[in-house]
Short mmCIF file of C-alpha atoms and ligand atoms in Angstrom, two decimals:
data_model
loop_
_atom_site.label_atom_id
_atom_site.label_comp_id
_atom_site.label_asym_id
_atom_site.label_seq_id
_atom_site.Cartn_x
_atom_site.Cartn_y
_atom_site.Cartn_z
CA MET A 124 -47.81 62.67 28.39
CA VAL A 125 -48.79 61.48 31.96
CA TYR A 126 -52.03 62.48 33.55
CA ARG A 127 -53.50 61.86 37.03
CA ASP A 128 -57.21 60.99 37.64
CA LYS A 129 -58.02 61.26 33.98
CA GLU A 130 -61.47 60.24 32.68
CA ILE A 131 -61.21 57.21 30.26
CA TYR A 132 -63.27 57.52 27.12
CA ASN A 133 -65.45 54.46 26.50
CA THR A 134 -68.30 54.05 23.97
CA PHE A 135 -70.58 52.59 26.66
CA GLY A 136 -70.60 56.11 28.21
CA LEU A 137 -69.89 54.68 31.73
CA LYS A 138 -68.07 56.78 34.34
CA ALA A 139 -64.41 55.65 34.63
CA VAL A 140 -61.27 57.39 35.84
CA ALA A 141 -57.72 56.30 35.63
CA ALA A 142 -55.47 57.03 38.63
CA ASN A 143 -52.63 57.34 36.13
CA TYR A 144 -52.95 57.75 32.35
CA VAL A 145 -50.15 57.70 29.80
CA GLU A 146 -50.74 58.84 26.23
CA TYR A 147 -47.70 58.24 24.06
CA CYS A 148 -46.91 59.34 20.55
CA SER A 149 -43.72 57.36 20.03
CA LEU A 150 -41.83 54.39 21.35
CA ASP A 151 -39.30 56.72 23.01
CA GLU A 152 -42.04 58.44 24.81
CA LEU A 153 -43.62 55.10 26.02
CA LEU A 154 -40.15 53.96 27.27
CA LEU A 155 -39.72 57.17 29.30
CA ASP A 156 -43.22 57.06 30.84
CA ILE A 157 -43.48 53.31 31.53
CA ALA A 158 -40.38 53.30 33.81
CA ASP A 159 -42.15 54.58 36.92
CA ALA A 160 -45.83 53.84 35.94
CA PRO A 161 -47.69 52.32 38.91
CA ARG A 162 -49.02 48.76 38.24
CA PRO A 163 -51.28 47.12 37.22
CA TRP A 164 -51.08 48.27 33.58
CA LEU A 165 -53.93 48.41 31.06
CA HIS A 166 -53.36 49.25 27.40
CA VAL A 167 -56.55 50.64 25.78
CA GLY A 168 -57.46 51.54 22.23
CA GLY A 169 -60.50 53.60 21.32
CA GLY A 170 -62.52 52.28 24.35
CA SER A 171 -65.05 50.64 22.12
CA ASN A 172 -64.81 47.12 23.55
CA LEU A 173 -64.41 47.84 27.22
CA LEU A 174 -66.82 47.73 30.19
CA PHE A 175 -65.44 49.38 33.36
CA ALA A 176 -66.81 47.44 36.27
CA THR A 177 -64.97 49.85 38.54
CA GLU A 178 -65.36 53.68 38.41
CA ARG A 179 -61.69 54.20 39.20
CA TYR A 180 -58.82 52.19 37.77
CA GLU A 181 -56.01 52.23 40.34
CA GLY A 182 -53.19 51.41 38.13
CA THR A 183 -51.97 52.99 34.89
CA VAL A 184 -53.97 53.09 31.67
CA PHE A 185 -51.86 53.47 28.46
CA HIS A 186 -53.12 54.81 25.28
CA ASN A 187 -51.25 54.61 21.92
CA ALA A 188 -51.48 57.94 20.08
CA MET A 189 -49.17 56.88 17.19
CA ASN A 190 -51.41 57.75 14.34
CA ALA A 191 -49.42 57.75 11.05
CA VAL A 192 -50.17 55.64 8.00
CA GLU A 193 -47.48 54.93 5.37
CA VAL A 194 -46.88 52.73 2.39
CA ILE A 195 -43.69 50.74 3.10
CA GLY A 196 -43.66 48.31 0.21
CA ARG A 197 -45.24 47.70 -3.18
CA ASP A 198 -45.09 44.99 -5.85
CA SER A 199 -47.24 44.39 -8.88
CA ASP A 200 -50.01 42.64 -6.81
CA CYS A 201 -49.95 44.18 -3.35
CA VAL A 202 -49.02 47.12 -1.18
CA THR A 203 -47.63 46.89 2.31
CA VAL A 204 -48.84 49.56 4.73
CA ARG A 205 -47.78 50.39 8.30
CA ALA A 206 -50.44 52.01 10.53
CA GLY A 207 -49.82 53.27 14.07
CA GLY A 208 -51.79 51.48 16.77
CA GLY A 209 -53.64 54.80 17.54
CA VAL A 210 -54.93 55.25 13.93
CA VAL A 211 -58.76 55.30 14.06
CA TRP A 212 -59.73 51.99 12.34
CA ASP A 213 -62.36 53.50 10.05
CA PHE A 214 -59.91 56.18 8.91
CA PHE A 215 -57.61 53.45 7.85
CA VAL A 216 -60.35 51.64 5.96
CA GLN A 217 -61.36 54.84 4.22
CA TRP A 218 -57.71 55.60 3.35
CA CYS A 219 -57.36 52.14 1.71
CA VAL A 220 -60.62 52.39 -0.19
CA SER A 221 -59.74 55.89 -1.48
CA ARG A 222 -56.32 54.60 -2.84
CA GLY A 223 -57.76 51.52 -4.44
CA TYR A 224 -56.29 49.01 -1.93
CA TYR A 225 -58.43 45.97 -1.59
CA GLY A 226 -59.16 43.97 1.64
CA ALA A 227 -60.22 46.33 4.38
CA GLU A 228 -63.58 47.49 2.89
CA ASN A 229 -65.82 44.91 4.53
CA LEU A 230 -64.59 46.11 7.91
CA SER A 231 -65.87 49.67 7.36
CA LEU A 232 -67.28 51.73 10.32
CA ILE A 233 -66.15 49.31 13.02
CA PRO A 234 -65.45 51.54 16.03
CA GLY A 235 -61.99 51.52 17.70
CA GLU A 236 -58.27 51.90 16.69
CA VAL A 237 -55.79 49.82 14.68
CA GLY A 238 -53.98 48.36 17.71
CA ALA A 239 -57.14 47.08 19.33
CA ALA A 240 -58.31 45.68 15.93
CA ALA A 241 -55.13 43.52 15.89
CA VAL A 242 -55.74 42.39 19.54
CA GLN A 243 -59.34 41.56 19.01
CA ASN A 244 -59.23 40.35 15.34
CA ILE A 245 -62.23 42.38 14.53
CA GLY A 246 -64.60 40.99 12.05
CA ALA A 247 -67.73 41.69 10.05
CA TYR A 248 -69.41 40.60 6.74
CA GLY A 249 -67.28 37.54 6.10
CA ALA A 250 -63.87 39.33 6.69
CA GLU A 251 -61.52 39.48 9.67
CA ALA A 252 -58.54 41.84 10.44
CA LYS A 253 -56.22 38.76 10.36
CA ASP A 254 -56.93 38.36 6.59
CA ILE A 255 -54.98 41.55 5.94
CA ILE A 256 -52.55 41.66 8.85
CA GLU A 257 -48.96 40.76 7.80
CA SER A 258 -47.21 41.46 11.15
CA VAL A 259 -47.72 43.28 14.44
CA GLU A 260 -44.96 45.44 16.03
CA THR A 261 -44.96 45.52 19.73
CA LEU A 262 -43.06 46.51 22.87
CA ASP A 263 -42.46 43.71 25.39
CA THR A 264 -43.16 45.62 28.54
CA GLU A 265 -41.21 43.08 30.69
CA THR A 266 -37.90 43.33 28.79
CA LEU A 267 -38.51 46.72 27.25
CA ARG A 268 -37.43 45.31 23.94
CA GLU A 269 -39.30 45.51 20.62
CA ARG A 270 -40.78 42.39 19.18
CA VAL A 271 -42.37 41.80 15.85
CA PHE A 272 -44.99 39.07 15.55
CA SER A 273 -45.72 37.43 12.20
CA ARG A 274 -49.45 36.81 11.53
CA GLU A 275 -48.89 33.13 12.43
CA GLU A 276 -47.28 34.10 15.77
CA CYS A 277 -50.35 36.24 16.58
CA GLY A 278 -52.46 33.02 17.09
CA TYR A 279 -55.66 34.47 15.52
CA GLY A 280 -58.98 32.91 16.00
CA TYR A 281 -62.65 34.16 16.14
CA ARG A 282 -62.34 37.50 18.11
CA SER A 283 -59.16 36.20 19.74
CA SER A 284 -55.36 36.39 19.50
CA PHE A 285 -52.28 35.72 21.56
CA PHE A 286 -52.50 39.34 22.71
CA LYS A 287 -55.68 38.62 24.63
CA THR A 288 -54.05 35.75 26.66
CA GLU A 289 -52.34 35.94 30.05
CA GLN A 290 -48.86 35.72 28.47
CA GLY A 291 -49.76 37.99 25.55
CA ARG A 292 -50.95 41.01 27.60
CA ARG A 293 -47.41 42.23 28.31
CA PHE A 294 -46.91 43.10 24.60
CA PHE A 295 -48.23 46.56 23.90
CA ILE A 296 -49.07 46.97 20.15
CA LEU A 297 -47.09 49.93 18.65
CA SER A 298 -48.07 49.54 15.01
CA VAL A 299 -49.47 46.98 12.56
CA VAL A 300 -48.31 46.08 9.07
CA PHE A 301 -51.09 45.23 6.54
CA ARG A 302 -50.85 43.63 3.13
CA LEU A 303 -53.51 44.90 0.77
CA SER A 304 -54.33 43.81 -2.82
CA LEU A 305 -53.96 46.09 -5.84
CA LYS A 306 -55.97 43.60 -7.99
CA PRO A 307 -59.76 43.92 -7.78
CA GLY A 308 -61.35 41.09 -5.69
CA PHE A 309 -64.33 41.22 -3.37
CA ASN A 310 -65.63 39.15 -0.53
CA LEU A 311 -69.37 39.31 -1.01
CA SER A 312 -70.35 36.12 0.78
CA TYR A 313 -72.44 37.92 3.48
CA GLY A 314 -76.13 38.48 2.74
CA THR A 315 -76.66 42.07 2.11
CA LEU A 316 -73.37 42.48 0.09
CA LYS A 317 -74.80 40.11 -2.56
CA ASP A 318 -77.37 42.74 -3.42
CA ILE A 319 -74.78 45.17 -4.96
CA PRO A 320 -75.40 45.04 -8.78
CA GLN A 321 -72.47 43.57 -10.66
CA GLU A 322 -72.14 46.68 -12.87
CA SER A 323 -71.70 49.04 -9.93
CA LEU A 324 -69.38 46.90 -7.90
CA SER A 325 -66.49 48.90 -6.53
CA LEU A 326 -64.50 49.49 -3.34
CA GLU A 327 -66.71 52.51 -2.67
CA ALA A 328 -69.89 50.57 -3.29
CA VAL A 329 -68.93 47.81 -0.86
CA ARG A 330 -67.97 50.34 1.84
CA GLU A 331 -71.31 52.21 1.34
CA LYS A 332 -73.26 48.92 1.56
CA VAL A 333 -71.46 47.95 4.71
CA ILE A 334 -72.06 51.33 6.31
CA ALA A 335 -75.70 51.35 5.48
CA THR A 336 -76.10 47.81 6.81
CA ARG A 337 -74.29 48.64 10.11
CA ASP A 338 -76.31 51.99 10.48
CA ALA A 339 -79.51 50.11 10.21
CA LYS A 340 -78.68 47.51 12.93
CA LEU A 341 -76.02 49.03 15.26
CA PRO A 342 -76.45 52.04 17.48
CA ALA A 343 -74.33 55.15 16.55
CA PRO A 344 -71.82 55.47 19.45
CA GLU A 345 -72.25 59.27 19.59
CA LYS A 346 -76.02 58.79 20.23
CA THR A 347 -76.40 55.61 22.21
CA GLY A 348 -73.74 54.14 24.49
CA SER A 349 -72.74 50.60 23.64
CA ALA A 350 -69.65 48.31 22.96
CA GLY A 351 -70.94 46.75 19.73
CA SER A 352 -71.65 43.09 20.02
CA PHE A 353 -71.64 42.34 23.76
CA PHE A 354 -71.45 38.52 23.42
CA MET A 355 -69.52 36.25 21.12
CA ASN A 356 -71.36 33.90 18.86
CA PRO A 357 -71.07 30.58 20.55
CA VAL A 358 -69.40 27.69 18.74
CA VAL A 359 -70.86 24.28 19.58
CA PRO A 360 -70.37 20.61 18.53
CA ARG A 361 -72.35 19.62 15.44
CA SER A 362 -74.40 17.12 17.48
CA LYS A 363 -75.69 20.04 19.74
CA TYR A 364 -76.54 22.05 16.68
CA GLU A 365 -78.48 19.19 15.19
CA GLU A 366 -80.39 18.73 18.41
CA LEU A 367 -81.34 22.36 18.36
CA ALA A 368 -82.08 22.48 14.62
CA ALA A 369 -84.64 19.74 15.18
CA GLU A 370 -86.67 22.05 17.35
CA TYR A 371 -85.70 25.43 15.72
CA PRO A 372 -85.20 24.68 11.95
CA ASP A 373 -84.79 28.30 11.09
CA MET A 374 -81.86 28.74 13.54
CA PRO A 375 -78.99 30.68 11.72
CA HIS A 376 -75.73 28.64 11.73
CA TYR A 377 -72.27 28.93 10.21
CA PRO A 378 -69.57 26.28 9.73
CA ALA A 379 -66.60 26.65 12.21
CA ALA A 380 -63.26 24.96 12.50
CA GLY A 381 -63.11 21.25 13.57
CA ASP A 382 -66.69 20.22 12.61
CA MET A 383 -68.01 22.73 15.12
CA VAL A 384 -70.96 25.09 14.31
CA LYS A 385 -71.17 28.70 15.13
CA LEU A 386 -74.61 29.84 16.29
CA SER A 387 -76.07 33.34 16.33
CA ALA A 388 -76.21 34.71 19.82
CA GLY A 389 -78.34 37.72 18.74
CA TRP A 390 -80.96 35.33 17.23
CA MET A 391 -81.10 33.28 20.43
CA ILE A 392 -81.43 36.43 22.66
CA ASP A 393 -84.15 37.65 20.29
CA ARG A 394 -86.02 34.32 20.56
CA CYS A 395 -85.92 34.64 24.33
CA GLY A 396 -88.07 37.79 23.81
CA LEU A 397 -85.47 40.08 25.13
CA LYS A 398 -85.16 42.61 22.39
CA GLY A 399 -85.77 46.04 23.89
CA TYR A 400 -85.75 44.58 27.44
CA ARG A 401 -84.50 47.18 30.07
CA LEU A 402 -82.87 46.88 33.45
CA GLY A 403 -82.37 50.33 34.95
CA GLY A 404 -80.49 52.42 32.41
CA ALA A 405 -79.16 49.32 30.61
CA GLY A 406 -81.03 47.56 27.79
CA VAL A 407 -80.98 45.05 25.03
CA TYR A 408 -80.85 47.05 21.77
CA ASP A 409 -84.21 46.84 19.92
CA LYS A 410 -82.69 46.47 16.40
CA GLN A 411 -80.04 43.88 17.27
CA ALA A 412 -80.27 41.73 20.35
CA LEU A 413 -76.58 41.06 20.46
CA VAL A 414 -75.80 44.63 21.55
CA LEU A 415 -76.40 45.88 25.08
CA VAL A 416 -76.86 49.58 25.34
CA ASN A 417 -76.80 52.40 27.82
CA ASN A 418 -80.17 54.11 27.49
CA GLY A 419 -78.99 56.95 29.60
CA GLY A 420 -77.40 56.91 33.06
CA ALA A 421 -76.73 53.13 33.14
CA THR A 422 -74.27 51.89 35.75
CA ALA A 423 -71.79 49.09 35.14
CA GLY A 424 -73.60 47.11 37.75
CA GLU A 425 -76.83 47.37 35.74
CA VAL A 426 -75.05 46.34 32.52
CA LEU A 427 -73.51 43.42 34.20
CA SER A 428 -76.79 42.27 35.90
CA LEU A 429 -78.46 42.54 32.46
CA ALA A 430 -75.69 40.50 30.86
CA ALA A 431 -76.12 37.83 33.61
CA GLU A 432 -79.85 37.74 33.01
CA VAL A 433 -79.38 37.29 29.19
CA ILE A 434 -76.83 34.50 29.71
CA LYS A 435 -79.24 32.72 32.14
CA LYS A 436 -82.28 32.97 29.77
CA VAL A 437 -80.36 31.70 26.74
CA LYS A 438 -78.89 28.80 28.84
CA GLU A 439 -82.41 27.86 30.06
CA LYS A 440 -83.99 27.99 26.60
CA PHE A 441 -81.17 26.62 24.37
CA GLY A 442 -78.74 24.97 26.79
CA VAL A 443 -75.96 27.13 25.32
CA GLU A 444 -73.58 29.26 27.39
CA LEU A 445 -72.80 32.82 26.07
CA HIS A 446 -69.59 34.54 26.78
CA PRO A 447 -68.99 38.31 26.63
CA GLU A 448 -66.89 39.63 23.82
CA VAL A 449 -66.40 42.93 25.65
CA GLN A 450 -63.52 43.08 27.97
CA ILE A 451 -64.66 43.71 31.57
CA ILE A 452 -62.23 45.82 33.51
CA LYS A 453 -61.89 45.44 37.36
CA ASN A 454 -59.14 46.49 39.71
CA GLY A 455 -56.62 43.78 40.66
N1 LIG B 9 -80.69 38.03 14.36
C1 LIG B 9 -81.96 37.98 14.90
N2 LIG B 9 -82.31 38.97 15.86
C2 LIG B 9 -81.36 39.82 16.36
C3 LIG B 9 -79.97 39.79 15.86
C4 LIG B 9 -79.66 38.84 14.91
O1 LIG B 9 -82.79 37.25 14.47
O2 LIG B 9 -81.71 40.56 17.20
C5 LIG B 9 -80.28 37.10 13.39
C6 LIG B 9 -80.12 37.78 12.00
O3 LIG B 9 -81.30 37.93 11.27
C7 LIG B 9 -79.05 36.85 11.30
C8 LIG B 9 -78.24 36.27 12.48
O4 LIG B 9 -79.06 36.49 13.61
O5 LIG B 9 -79.79 35.82 10.71
C9 LIG B 9 -76.90 36.90 12.62
O6 LIG B 9 -77.04 38.31 12.78
P1 LIG B 9 -76.01 39.34 12.13
O7 LIG B 9 -75.83 39.07 10.67
O8 LIG B 9 -76.57 40.72 12.54
O9 LIG B 9 -74.59 39.18 12.71
P2 LIG B 9 -74.17 38.75 14.21
O10 LIG B 9 -73.84 37.41 14.30
O11 LIG B 9 -75.11 39.29 15.14
C10 LIG B 9 -71.63 39.38 13.79
C11 LIG B 9 -70.61 40.17 14.47
C12 LIG B 9 -70.73 41.63 14.24
C13 LIG B 9 -70.68 41.86 12.81
C14 LIG B 9 -71.80 41.12 12.13
C15 LIG B 9 -71.79 41.26 10.57
C16 LIG B 9 -69.97 38.80 16.45
C17 LIG B 9 -69.99 38.62 17.87
N3 LIG B 9 -70.61 39.82 15.91
O12 LIG B 9 -72.91 39.72 14.40
O13 LIG B 9 -69.64 42.23 14.83
O14 LIG B 9 -70.77 43.25 12.48
O15 LIG B 9 -71.70 39.68 12.43
O16 LIG B 9 -70.76 40.55 10.03
O17 LIG B 9 -69.30 38.02 15.83
C18 LIG B 9 -68.87 43.29 16.85
O18 LIG B 9 -68.17 42.37 17.05
O19 LIG B 9 -68.95 44.19 17.74
C19 LIG B 9 -69.82 43.32 15.78
C20 LIG B 9 -70.78 44.27 15.48
#
C-alpha cells in the first residue's frame, strides 16, 4: 500500500509527515512498491526510537506490516519461532510467556516492533534481543535478493548491529527467527528481579515484575511522549572510571567488554540536577533522567536543544561524552 503525505507515528508525539509511505504485508508487496519509490529510503518500526528533526521526510518511509508468529522447529530443549518484522514486540514476549517459552520475559513491555528490536538489539534487566535471535531474514534493497544473516553476521553489540551501519541500512528486515528454551531457566541478575520469592518464580512472575519496574520508572507512551532512554550508557576505559569513582564512590558501574566500564548516563544526568528540567515543551523525565519527554507541544528543535544542554552539562561535570541512542531523522 502506497500513501502520499502520510503522518508518521512516533512515540515522541512530534509532527512528522512522509512525502511517500509504503506499508507492506509481504515480500511480494514490498518488491512491487519499492521499484518506483523515490529516494532516500527510511525503514521504520513502531516509531519508538526515532526523533524527526524534520517535519516532512522528502523520500519514502517503509513500514513492515508482516505480523505473523509461527513455530518452525522444536527439539527436546528448544523451540524455533519466526516472527514478522511488524509484530509488536510485547505481543511476541507475551506470546512466548503464555506458551512456556523461556528467554524473552526480561524484555517485556519494551515499545516497538520485532524488526526494530533486531536492528537495535534492545535490552533490559540483564537481557538483550541477541540472546534469543537465531537469524534475521532480510531483503537486500540494492540487489532485490533475500539474504539471511546468522546471529554472528548481525554483529551485535550494546544497542548496535550491522543493520545500524552505513552498509547495513540497505537490508530491510522482513522477519526474525528466535530460539527459545523449553527448560526453565531465569536471568535474575538485575536488582528488582532478585526480589521475586523463589517459590513463586515463573515466567509470568518475571514478566509482571519487569512490567511493574518499567511502569514505575518510564513514561507510558500513550500518556507522555518519549523515545525511552534518549542516551546510551557511556562505555569508558577503566582508568577513567577509577578517576571518577575516587570522587563519586556511589557511581553505578557495570563491566563491559575489553576491560572497559559502562557508566549510568541516567545517574550522571540526575547528579547534574537536571531531573525534571524543562526547555519549552521538552523535558528531562522526573522519574528517570535518561528519558527526555514531550510535556506537550514540544518541537524537535526543543528536544534537540535540551539534548545538547544535557550533553554539555555531563561533559563539564564528569568529562564524559553522551551519545543519543535515539535515531535522529533528517532529510538528505
Ligand atoms: N539512576 C539515577 N537517577 C536516574 C536514573 C538512574 O540515580 O534518574 C541510577 C539508578 O538508580 C541505577 C542506575 O542509575 O543505579 C541505572 O539505572 P536503571 O537501572 O534505571 O537503568 P538505565 O541504565 O538507566 C538501562 C537501559 C534501559 C533498560 C534499563 C533496565 C540503556 C540506555 N537503557 O537503563 O533501556 O530498560 O537499563 O535494564 O541501556 C531503552 O533503551 O530505551 C531502555 C529503557
